[in-house]
Amino acid sequence: MEAVALSEDLSDSTQRSDSDSKQQIYFIPYSWWRDAQDSVLGDSDGKRGILYVTSQASSYAGPMKIINNIFNSDLVFNLKREEDTVHSGENGEVGVSGRDYALVPAEMWVQALRWHSDSKAAVKDGKCFSAAEDDMTDVYPLQLRLSAPRETNSLGVRITKKDNAVEFFKRACKIFSVESEMLRIWDFSGQTSLFFTNEKSKFPSYQRQSEGIPLELQVYGLSDSFKCREGKKDERAAQHSTIANSCCGSSVMMNGSGGITNSNFIRSFWGSSCEAGSLGLTGLQNLGNTCFMNSSIQCLAHTPKLVDYFLGDYGREINPDNPLGMDGEIALAFGDLLRKLWAPGATPVAPRTFKSKLSRFAPQFNGFNQHDSQELLAFLLDGLHEDLNRVKCKPYVEVKDGDGRSDKEVADEYWRNHLARNDSIIVDVCQGQYKSTLVCPVCKKVSVTFDPFMYLSLPLPSTMMRTMTLTVVNTDGNSQPSQYTITVPKHGKFEDLIQGLSVACSLGVNETFLVAEIYNNCILRYLEEPSDSLSLIRDQDQLVAFRFIKDVEQFPLVVFMHQLMEEQYMHGKMTSSFGIPLVSRLCNSASGSDICNLYLKLLKPFQTPRNDSQECLDSSESATLEEVSGTQDTTPPVLGGGVNSCYGNGVDSPLDFGFQFYITDEKGTSKDKKIGMNEIVEKEESKQLNVLVCWPKKYIAEYDTRLLSSLAEVFKSSLFAKKPQESVSLYKCLEAFLKEEPLGPEDMWYCPGCKKHCQASKKLDLWRLPEILVIHLKRFSYSRCFKNKLETYVDFPDDNLDLSTYIAYRSDQLCNRYMLYAVSNHYGSMGGGHYTAFVHHGADRWYDFDDSHVTPVSQDKIKSSAAYVLFYRRVIEV
């Protein structure tokens, strides 16, 4: 048994009004149709059809002719119209021949399939299966052209090898061969009558195509059909492809622009068993790096209510005058593409027309570069909404403050205002509402709004956090610098950094940190404001945390910077400045010897082991530097305890050894004044004392200058480092999305209370959930230097996503549980990745849509670290 689906192949220039005037016709064996027609037509006049015949004996039609030339081969024949219409029940023998066919509209054909499916189910003890199991076998396309010769009672048919593959052309010759038998066709659609009236202008291509009106055929089960006519056993079930054998889907549609105006009969055919068939299992050809587009389209093309909508008469809701829309062209292009994907037995579709429209209205998708499937999805949903917006004239809506009203009352008002300007199938199905609360950190002003959303972009917890490495330097001279790596909120505050670092290095209750950024061996700035955003700290910055005792915070700072007396080759480069600045505190009035002692104290952890001849320099019996200079002070001016000099009486002082101290600027570039040992250095409290220490060459070997110069970056990325596989649940991602956090510097909020922009804290709450919930996992991160993809494995529910505990307003009328039905996947890296889609197709069957390839996939393969966009539909509770 075979069926041939005819549909008009309209060009891109076809007018929209014309595209709806033609309805698809199915070419089916009349004996198969006759069995079901009583159920389909009942007693209506539709049982009368127009009869066409062709045979060798026909006086006009003549035999079939095959025209051959050097360029092509054409199959040309005529169908002669009989003057009298034939009632389908007039002759019991009519239609029993294998040469008898019927032309029926799509609705009748699907209802006939339903009738045959029910009949076979009853025969097989109620086993549920689709007509596709036994009635749809091999599928291949066939192109033909129709014309009306001068004689008004015949149709000319031309099938060319130029329009068809060689094998398909050979099959067409077998179907329409004119041998000894007469070929008879009954038209129950009424479409062919247009050729014999003054309504031929309804065929848009008629005036443009000199070779006839182009038609596209989808041919089913040709080889098995001939076996049946010859009385051979039907072996089609064994010949089915994997997809042709799969169970039925939720919708049926044909190619071309002509549409089924009511999708209810589709559901009535497939019933409520949720069995899926070959319908909708059609791939999309890759036009060149268009896998991102194919992935998103396949997910949308299997969204239940969108399928029903675009397979129906959606043209009535096109809004070509919407200034925010795209003249209705995006909706028309998408609708036409979806119909082709749901055509019975369709072969992989080349979405060139849709790609062309997309490039026209969204230039960012022009060309053949790889793009983000979620960005395409966001544009497409918004474009479809505006093209199909039922609101022709949007009213002005003024947003009112809550004024003490309940959240429910305010949220409903926001939603009514939104619907007054936005009303489309996209709003009906895909849009929800969340509550946004902003709090000013200064005046504590609270602002609450209720905003619509089309999808949720959930951060992965790893993207919400940030690792930062700091160097901790003790100011007591008892330990070497240590590096600590801590994890802080990515959009956190400086106080989060201090808290994390305090825990990491076990900071005492009587201790505190002074954090500074180091650049070119000097202090660039201090980080002291707790409310400052961590986003102000870059990954390549170098931070030092100086560890102090709290009770000396009132004393001024002294900052020591290091410089060689002579520029020399050190640590791979010619330099004079080196090392981390050393910081401590001392009294407002201190002598040069006090400063020298303090510096030696801070340098002590960097001393290298020395030989016996130098042991005397460390003798505990050696006098202090104060004794050498003849000064006596019962209260050492150096805070944190005095330091014994390593030089005894009669031994050269540090100055004799060559250390020289200068008062300098903050960058250590000048030598304003040399500090003498007995000189009192006066310092104002409001300023820090910057001291430049000049080192003689002989001291370089006595101190570990490499350790003194060791300073880590906040974060040093490695292009080739393999990170361990992370795992997180989808609920954790949702919690991170709903967590209160400060706004970034680029998203400052204007506070009406303070009358200025500020980094307010923001809290989101889910308020109203849509029927179709689209969840975007934010795997890609961008910076000025790097683009990164997170390979975190997200464990998402596939059959019971329960959001009851995450929604702020609970309605007893709506269920908050969702079921997964599609996934857009991204494999590989940022630059050379590939997109695919997983789609649920009834029961526990899933399919992998990899461009033009559509293959079954086991359910346990759906969850992977490649999952990028998740599509959920609300569970309907009975």
PDB file of N, CA and C in Angstrom, residues 230-312:
ATOM      1  N   GLU A 230       0.998  -7.984  -6.832  1.00  0.00           N
ATOM      2  CA  GLU A 230       1.367  -9.262  -7.415  1.00  0.00           C
ATOM      3  C   GLU A 230       1.005 -10.421  -6.507  1.00  0.00           C
ATOM      4  N   GLY A 231       0.368 -10.113  -5.389  1.00  0.00           N
ATOM      5  CA  GLY A 231      -0.068 -11.169  -4.492  1.00  0.00           C
ATOM      6  C   GLY A 231       1.011 -11.692  -3.583  1.00  0.00           C
ATOM      7  N   LYS A 232       2.129 -10.998  -3.492  1.00  0.00           N
ATOM      8  CA  LYS A 232       3.212 -11.462  -2.637  1.00  0.00           C
ATOM      9  C   LYS A 232       2.939 -11.026  -1.204  1.00  0.00           C
ATOM     10  N   LYS A 233       3.552 -11.738  -0.299  1.00  0.00           N
ATOM     11  CA  LYS A 233       3.364 -11.456   1.121  1.00  0.00           C
ATOM     12  C   LYS A 233       3.960 -10.093   1.479  1.00  0.00           C
ATOM     13  N   ASP A 234       3.224  -9.345   2.282  1.00  0.00           N
ATOM     14  CA  ASP A 234       3.685  -8.021   2.699  1.00  0.00           C
ATOM     15  C   ASP A 234       4.785  -8.169   3.753  1.00  0.00           C
ATOM     16  N   GLU A 235       5.984  -7.718   3.391  1.00  0.00           N
ATOM     17  CA  GLU A 235       7.113  -7.826   4.305  1.00  0.00           C
ATOM     18  C   GLU A 235       7.625  -6.441   4.718  1.00  0.00           C
ATOM     19  N   ARG A 236       6.718  -5.495   4.716  1.00  0.00           N
ATOM     20  CA  ARG A 236       7.169  -4.127   4.942  1.00  0.00           C
ATOM     21  C   ARG A 236       7.714  -3.885   6.342  1.00  0.00           C
ATOM     22  N   ALA A 237       7.171  -4.607   7.307  1.00  0.00           N
ATOM     23  CA  ALA A 237       7.634  -4.351   8.680  1.00  0.00           C
ATOM     24  C   ALA A 237       9.119  -4.608   8.827  1.00  0.00           C
ATOM     25  N   ALA A 238       9.616  -5.611   8.091  1.00  0.00           N
ATOM     26  CA  ALA A 238      11.035  -5.927   8.174  1.00  0.00           C
ATOM     27  C   ALA A 238      11.895  -4.922   7.439  1.00  0.00           C
ATOM     28  N   GLN A 239      11.251  -4.167   6.526  1.00  0.00           N
ATOM     29  CA  GLN A 239      12.014  -3.228   5.713  1.00  0.00           C
ATOM     30  C   GLN A 239      11.997  -1.811   6.285  1.00  0.00           C
ATOM     31  N   HIS A 240      11.260  -1.613   7.345  1.00  0.00           N
ATOM     32  CA  HIS A 240      11.164  -0.265   7.911  1.00  0.00           C
ATOM     33  C   HIS A 240      12.518   0.201   8.438  1.00  0.00           C
ATOM     34  N   SER A 241      12.758   1.489   8.311  1.00  0.00           N
ATOM     35  CA  SER A 241      13.928   2.074   8.968  1.00  0.00           C
ATOM     36  C   SER A 241      13.614   2.259  10.442  1.00  0.00           C
ATOM     37  N   THR A 242      14.649   2.604  11.204  1.00  0.00           N
ATOM     38  CA  THR A 242      14.441   2.786  12.645  1.00  0.00           C
ATOM     39  C   THR A 242      13.408   3.857  12.920  1.00  0.00           C
ATOM     40  N   ILE A 243      13.476   4.937  12.183  1.00  0.00           N
ATOM     41  CA  ILE A 243      12.554   6.033  12.436  1.00  0.00           C
ATOM     42  C   ILE A 243      11.162   5.700  11.936  1.00  0.00           C
ATOM     43  N   ALA A 244      11.061   5.038  10.778  1.00  0.00           N
ATOM     44  CA  ALA A 244       9.755   4.693  10.243  1.00  0.00           C
ATOM     45  C   ALA A 244       9.042   3.712  11.136  1.00  0.00           C
ATOM     46  N   ASN A 245       9.797   2.949  11.917  1.00  0.00           N
ATOM     47  CA  ASN A 245       9.197   1.959  12.810  1.00  0.00           C
ATOM     48  C   ASN A 245       8.759   2.550  14.137  1.00  0.00           C
ATOM     49  N   SER A 246       9.234   3.748  14.484  1.00  0.00           N
ATOM     50  CA  SER A 246       8.934   4.290  15.803  1.00  0.00           C
ATOM     51  C   SER A 246       7.472   4.668  15.908  1.00  0.00           C
ATOM     52  N   CYS A 247       6.988   4.735  17.151  1.00  0.00           N
ATOM     53  CA  CYS A 247       5.563   4.951  17.371  1.00  0.00           C
ATOM     54  C   CYS A 247       5.182   6.411  17.204  1.00  0.00           C
ATOM     55  N   CYS A 248       3.867   6.680  17.224  1.00  0.00           N
ATOM     56  CA  CYS A 248       3.313   7.922  16.721  1.00  0.00           C
ATOM     57  C   CYS A 248       3.620   9.138  17.568  1.00  0.00           C
ATOM     58  N   GLY A 249       3.566  10.327  16.943  1.00  0.00           N
ATOM     59  CA  GLY A 249       3.828  11.593  17.611  1.00  0.00           C
ATOM     60  C   GLY A 249       2.570  12.374  17.880  1.00  0.00           C
ATOM     61  N   SER A 250       2.750  13.625  18.208  1.00  0.00           N
ATOM     62  CA  SER A 250       1.617  14.419  18.645  1.00  0.00           C
ATOM     63  C   SER A 250       1.000  15.255  17.549  1.00  0.00           C
ATOM     64  N   SER A 251       1.644  15.383  16.397  1.00  0.00           N
ATOM     65  CA  SER A 251       1.107  16.251  15.370  1.00  0.00           C
ATOM     66  C   SER A 251       1.498  15.749  14.001  1.00  0.00           C
ATOM     67  N   VAL A 252       0.734  16.147  12.990  1.00  0.00           N
ATOM     68  CA  VAL A 252       1.001  15.776  11.608  1.00  0.00           C
ATOM     69  C   VAL A 252       0.934  17.032  10.771  1.00  0.00           C
ATOM     70  N   MET A 253       1.812  17.141   9.775  1.00  0.00           N
ATOM     71  CA  MET A 253       1.739  18.287   8.896  1.00  0.00           C
ATOM     72  C   MET A 253       2.406  17.966   7.587  1.00  0.00           C
ATOM     73  N   MET A 254       2.164  18.813   6.597  1.00  0.00           N
ATOM     74  CA  MET A 254       2.703  18.582   5.268  1.00  0.00           C
ATOM     75  C   MET A 254       3.765  19.623   4.956  1.00  0.00           C
ATOM     76  N   ASN A 255       4.482  19.421   3.838  1.00  0.00           N
ATOM     77  CA  ASN A 255       5.436  20.419   3.380  1.00  0.00           C
ATOM     78  C   ASN A 255       4.689  21.580   2.765  1.00  0.00           C
ATOM     79  N   GLY A 256       5.449  22.621   2.471  1.00  0.00           N
ATOM     80  CA  GLY A 256       4.867  23.754   1.794  1.00  0.00           C
ATOM     81  C   GLY A 256       4.188  24.694   2.753  1.00  0.00           C
ATOM     82  N   SER A 257       3.586  25.716   2.198  1.00  0.00           N
ATOM     83  CA  SER A 257       2.977  26.740   3.027  1.00  0.00           C
ATOM     84  C   SER A 257       1.532  26.448   3.355  1.00  0.00           C
ATOM     85  N   GLY A 258       0.877  25.626   2.556  1.00  0.00           N
ATOM     86  CA  GLY A 258      -0.498  25.289   2.849  1.00  0.00           C
ATOM     87  C   GLY A 258      -0.586  24.550   4.144  1.00  0.00           C
ATOM     88  N   GLY A 259      -1.526  24.853   4.981  1.00  0.00           N
ATOM     89  CA  GLY A 259      -1.556  24.302   6.324  1.00  0.00           C
ATOM     90  C   GLY A 259      -2.829  23.591   6.662  1.00  0.00           C
ATOM     91  N   ILE A 260      -2.741  22.697   7.632  1.00  0.00           N
ATOM     92  CA  ILE A 260      -3.917  22.097   8.223  1.00  0.00           C
ATOM     93  C   ILE A 260      -4.486  23.130   9.174  1.00  0.00           C
ATOM     94  N   THR A 261      -5.703  23.535   8.955  1.00  0.00           N
ATOM     95  CA  THR A 261      -6.258  24.656   9.700  1.00  0.00           C
ATOM     96  C   THR A 261      -6.713  24.278  11.087  1.00  0.00           C
ATOM     97  N   ASN A 262      -6.851  23.009  11.384  1.00  0.00           N
ATOM     98  CA  ASN A 262      -7.295  22.604  12.708  1.00  0.00           C
ATOM     99  C   ASN A 262      -6.465  21.423  13.152  1.00  0.00           C
ATOM    100  N   SER A 263      -5.730  21.571  14.238  1.00  0.00           N
ATOM    101  CA  SER A 263      -4.862  20.494  14.692  1.00  0.00           C
ATOM    102  C   SER A 263      -5.562  19.540  15.629  1.00  0.00           C
ATOM    103  N   ASN A 264      -6.853  19.777  15.907  1.00  0.00           N
ATOM    104  CA  ASN A 264      -7.560  18.861  16.806  1.00  0.00           C
ATOM    105  C   ASN A 264      -7.639  17.460  16.233  1.00  0.00           C
ATOM    106  N   PHE A 265      -7.816  17.392  14.895  1.00  0.00           N
ATOM    107  CA  PHE A 265      -7.905  16.067  14.284  1.00  0.00           C
ATOM    108  C   PHE A 265      -6.581  15.325  14.386  1.00  0.00           C
ATOM    109  N   ILE A 266      -5.475  16.078  14.508  1.00  0.00           N
ATOM    110  CA  ILE A 266      -4.185  15.429  14.688  1.00  0.00           C
ATOM    111  C   ILE A 266      -4.154  14.698  16.019  1.00  0.00           C
ATOM    112  N   ARG A 267      -4.601  15.413  17.056  1.00  0.00           N
ATOM    113  CA  ARG A 267      -4.641  14.765  18.361  1.00  0.00           C
ATOM    114  C   ARG A 267      -5.644  13.627  18.386  1.00  0.00           C
ATOM    115  N   SER A 268      -6.750  13.801  17.632  1.00  0.00           N
ATOM    116  CA  SER A 268      -7.736  12.724  17.626  1.00  0.00           C
ATOM    117  C   SER A 268      -7.194  11.489  16.936  1.00  0.00           C
ATOM    118  N   PHE A 269      -6.290  11.697  15.974  1.00  0.00           N
ATOM    119  CA  PHE A 269      -5.705  10.542  15.310  1.00  0.00           C
ATOM    120  C   PHE A 269      -4.726   9.806  16.219  1.00  0.00           C
ATOM    121  N   TRP A 270      -3.827  10.585  16.828  1.00  0.00           N
ATOM    122  CA  TRP A 270      -2.811   9.928  17.647  1.00  0.00           C
ATOM    123  C   TRP A 270      -3.356   9.511  19.001  1.00  0.00           C
ATOM    124  N   GLY A 271      -4.492  10.098  19.386  1.00  0.00           N
ATOM    125  CA  GLY A 271      -5.089   9.688  20.638  1.00  0.00           C
ATOM    126  C   GLY A 271      -4.295  10.199  21.833  1.00  0.00           C
ATOM    127  N   SER A 272      -4.527   9.612  22.969  1.00  0.00           N
ATOM    128  CA  SER A 272      -3.886  10.062  24.203  1.00  0.00           C
ATOM    129  C   SER A 272      -2.852   9.079  24.709  1.00  0.00           C
ATOM    130  N   SER A 273      -2.432   8.153  23.873  1.00  0.00           N
ATOM    131  CA  SER A 273      -1.482   7.148  24.330  1.00  0.00           C
ATOM    132  C   SER A 273      -0.067   7.660  24.404  1.00  0.00           C
ATOM    133  N   CYS A 274       0.157   8.885  23.869  1.00  0.00           N
ATOM    134  CA  CYS A 274       1.492   9.495  23.863  1.00  0.00           C
ATOM    135  C   CYS A 274       2.499   8.637  23.120  1.00  0.00           C
ATOM    136  N   GLU A 275       2.035   7.823  22.206  1.00  0.00           N
ATOM    137  CA  GLU A 275       2.952   7.061  21.385  1.00  0.00           C
ATOM    138  C   GLU A 275       3.465   7.953  20.276  1.00  0.00           C
ATOM    139  N   ALA A 276       4.709   7.766  19.871  1.00  0.00           N
ATOM    140  CA  ALA A 276       5.321   8.630  18.865  1.00  0.00           C
ATOM    141  C   ALA A 276       5.684   7.841  17.628  1.00  0.00           C
ATOM    142  N   GLY A 277       5.540   8.457  16.489  1.00  0.00           N
ATOM    143  CA  GLY A 277       5.873   7.803  15.232  1.00  0.00           C
ATOM    144  C   GLY A 277       6.940   8.549  14.499  1.00  0.00           C
ATOM    145  N   SER A 278       7.008   8.351  13.190  1.00  0.00           N
ATOM    146  CA  SER A 278       8.051   8.998  12.404  1.00  0.00           C
ATOM    147  C   SER A 278       7.786  10.473  12.230  1.00  0.00           C
ATOM    148  N   LEU A 279       6.569  10.926  12.525  1.00  0.00           N
ATOM    149  CA  LEU A 279       6.248  12.337  12.379  1.00  0.00           C
ATOM    150  C   LEU A 279       7.112  13.170  13.318  1.00  0.00           C
ATOM    151  N   GLY A 280       7.714  14.220  12.782  1.00  0.00           N
ATOM    152  CA  GLY A 280       8.559  15.099  13.572  1.00  0.00           C
ATOM    153  C   GLY A 280       9.990  14.648  13.703  1.00  0.00           C
ATOM    154  N   LEU A 281      10.300  13.440  13.247  1.00  0.00           N
ATOM    155  CA  LEU A 281      11.679  12.944  13.334  1.00  0.00           C
ATOM    156  C   LEU A 281      12.426  13.272  12.057  1.00  0.00           C
ATOM    157  N   THR A 282      12.487  14.548  11.761  1.00  0.00           N
ATOM    158  CA  THR A 282      13.105  15.034  10.527  1.00  0.00           C
ATOM    159  C   THR A 282      14.289  15.922  10.887  1.00  0.00           C
ATOM    160  N   GLY A 283      15.417  15.671  10.267  1.00  0.00           N
ATOM    161  CA  GLY A 283      16.613  16.447  10.546  1.00  0.00           C
ATOM    162  C   GLY A 283      16.665  17.749   9.773  1.00  0.00           C
ATOM    163  N   LEU A 284      17.608  18.601  10.153  1.00  0.00           N
ATOM    164  CA  LEU A 284      17.870  19.867   9.469  1.00  0.00           C
ATOM    165  C   LEU A 284      19.292  19.838   8.920  1.00  0.00           C
ATOM    166  N   GLN A 285      19.426  20.160   7.668  1.00  0.00           N
ATOM    167  CA  GLN A 285      20.750  20.166   7.058  1.00  0.00           C
ATOM    168  C   GLN A 285      21.601  21.295   7.644  1.00  0.00           C
ATOM    169  N   ASN A 286      22.875  21.009   7.801  1.00  0.00           N
ATOM    170  CA  ASN A 286      23.817  22.019   8.268  1.00  0.00           C
ATOM    171  C   ASN A 286      24.283  22.832   7.066  1.00  0.00           C
ATOM    172  N   LEU A 287      23.971  24.120   7.070  1.00  0.00           N
ATOM    173  CA  LEU A 287      24.319  24.993   5.951  1.00  0.00           C
ATOM    174  C   LEU A 287      25.725  25.565   6.071  1.00  0.00           C
ATOM    175  N   GLY A 288      26.420  25.168   7.117  1.00  0.00           N
ATOM    176  CA  GLY A 288      27.751  25.705   7.388  1.00  0.00           C
ATOM    177  C   GLY A 288      27.777  26.385   8.734  1.00  0.00           C
ATOM    178  N   ASN A 289      28.166  25.647   9.771  1.00  0.00           N
ATOM    179  CA  ASN A 289      28.192  26.160  11.141  1.00  0.00           C
ATOM    180  C   ASN A 289      26.814  26.631  11.617  1.00  0.00           C
ATOM    181  N   THR A 290      25.764  25.968  11.140  1.00  0.00           N
ATOM    182  CA  THR A 290      24.412  26.326  11.592  1.00  0.00           C
ATOM    183  C   THR A 290      23.855  25.306  12.573  1.00  0.00           C
ATOM    184  N   CYS A 291      24.727  24.492  13.177  1.00  0.00           N
ATOM    185  CA  CYS A 291      24.240  23.517  14.150  1.00  0.00           C
ATOM    186  C   CYS A 291      23.620  24.218  15.356  1.00  0.00           C
ATOM    187  N   PHE A 292      24.101  25.411  15.701  1.00  0.00           N
ATOM    188  CA  PHE A 292      23.514  26.157  16.820  1.00  0.00           C
ATOM    189  C   PHE A 292      22.056  26.487  16.533  1.00  0.00           C
ATOM    190  N   MET A 293      21.760  26.845  15.285  1.00  0.00           N
ATOM    191  CA  MET A 293      20.397  27.173  14.878  1.00  0.00           C
ATOM    192  C   MET A 293      19.536  25.911  14.820  1.00  0.00           C
ATOM    193  N   ASN A 294      20.092  24.836  14.271  1.00  0.00           N
ATOM    194  CA  ASN A 294      19.339  23.588  14.160  1.00  0.00           C
ATOM    195  C   ASN A 294      18.937  23.054  15.523  1.00  0.00           C
ATOM    196  N   SER A 295      19.841  23.165  16.487  1.00  0.00           N
ATOM    197  CA  SER A 295      19.563  22.657  17.822  1.00  0.00           C
ATOM    198  C   SER A 295      18.391  23.392  18.456  1.00  0.00           C
ATOM    199  N   SER A 296      18.395  24.714  18.401  1.00  0.00           N
ATOM    200  CA  SER A 296      17.306  25.490  19.002  1.00  0.00           C
ATOM    201  C   SER A 296      15.987  25.263  18.280  1.00  0.00           C
ATOM    202  N   ILE A 297      16.039  25.198  16.955  1.00  0.00           N
ATOM    203  CA  ILE A 297      14.807  25.001  16.185  1.00  0.00           C
ATOM    204  C   ILE A 297      14.177  23.659  16.516  1.00  0.00           C
ATOM    205  N   GLN A 298      14.978  22.608  16.617  1.00  0.00           N
ATOM    206  CA  GLN A 298      14.413  21.288  16.908  1.00  0.00           C
ATOM    207  C   GLN A 298      13.744  21.272  18.279  1.00  0.00           C
ATOM    208  N   CYS A 299      14.331  21.959  19.241  1.00  0.00           N
ATOM    209  CA  CYS A 299      13.703  22.008  20.572  1.00  0.00           C
ATOM    210  C   CYS A 299      12.374  22.750  20.515  1.00  0.00           C
ATOM    211  N   LEU A 300      12.326  23.877  19.804  1.00  0.00           N
ATOM    212  CA  LEU A 300      11.072  24.612  19.684  1.00  0.00           C
ATOM    213  C   LEU A 300      10.059  23.853  18.834  1.00  0.00           C
ATOM    214  N   ALA A 301      10.554  23.162  17.811  1.00  0.00           N
ATOM    215  CA  ALA A 301       9.656  22.429  16.914  1.00  0.00           C
ATOM    216  C   ALA A 301       9.032  21.215  17.580  1.00  0.00           C
ATOM    217  N   HIS A 302       9.462  20.886  18.785  1.00  0.00           N
ATOM    218  CA  HIS A 302       8.853  19.788  19.529  1.00  0.00           C
ATOM    219  C   HIS A 302       8.243  20.284  20.845  1.00  0.00           C
ATOM    220  N   THR A 303       7.988  21.585  20.895  1.00  0.00           N
ATOM    221  CA  THR A 303       7.268  22.153  22.034  1.00  0.00           C
ATOM    222  C   THR A 303       5.783  21.986  21.785  1.00  0.00           C
ATOM    223  N   PRO A 304       5.076  21.214  22.615  1.00  0.00           N
ATOM    224  CA  PRO A 304       3.720  20.758  22.294  1.00  0.00           C
ATOM    225  C   PRO A 304       2.775  21.823  21.759  1.00  0.00           C
ATOM    226  N   LYS A 305       2.501  22.872  22.519  1.00  0.00           N
ATOM    227  CA  LYS A 305       1.492  23.837  22.076  1.00  0.00           C
ATOM    228  C   LYS A 305       1.963  24.677  20.889  1.00  0.00           C
ATOM    229  N   LEU A 306       3.260  24.871  20.773  1.00  0.00           N
ATOM    230  CA  LEU A 306       3.759  25.593  19.596  1.00  0.00           C
ATOM    231  C   LEU A 306       3.561  24.779  18.340  1.00  0.00           C
ATOM    232  N   VAL A 307       3.726  23.457  18.442  1.00  0.00           N
ATOM    233  CA  VAL A 307       3.497  22.595  17.275  1.00  0.00           C
ATOM    234  C   VAL A 307       2.049  22.704  16.827  1.00  0.00           C
ATOM    235  N   ASP A 308       1.107  22.551  17.764  1.00  0.00           N
ATOM    236  CA  ASP A 308      -0.301  22.653  17.414  1.00  0.00           C
ATOM    237  C   ASP A 308      -0.616  24.022  16.810  1.00  0.00           C
ATOM    238  N   TYR A 309      -0.015  25.061  17.370  1.00  0.00           N
ATOM    239  CA  TYR A 309      -0.301  26.414  16.897  1.00  0.00           C
ATOM    240  C   TYR A 309       0.180  26.623  15.464  1.00  0.00           C
ATOM    241  N   PHE A 310       1.427  26.258  15.182  1.00  0.00           N
ATOM    242  CA  PHE A 310       1.977  26.520  13.855  1.00  0.00           C
ATOM    243  C   PHE A 310       1.503  25.513  12.815  1.00  0.00           C
ATOM    244  N   LEU A 311       0.952  24.405  13.237  1.00  0.00           N
ATOM    245  CA  LEU A 311       0.324  23.495  12.282  1.00  0.00           C
ATOM    246  C   LEU A 311      -1.118  23.898  12.018  1.00  0.00           C
ATOM    247  N   GLY A 312      -1.604  24.864  12.776  1.00  0.00           N
ATOM    248  CA  GLY A 312      -2.948  25.371  12.578  1.00  0.00           C
ATOM    249  C   GLY A 312      -2.933  26.642  11.753  1.00  0.00           C
TER     250      GLY A 312
END
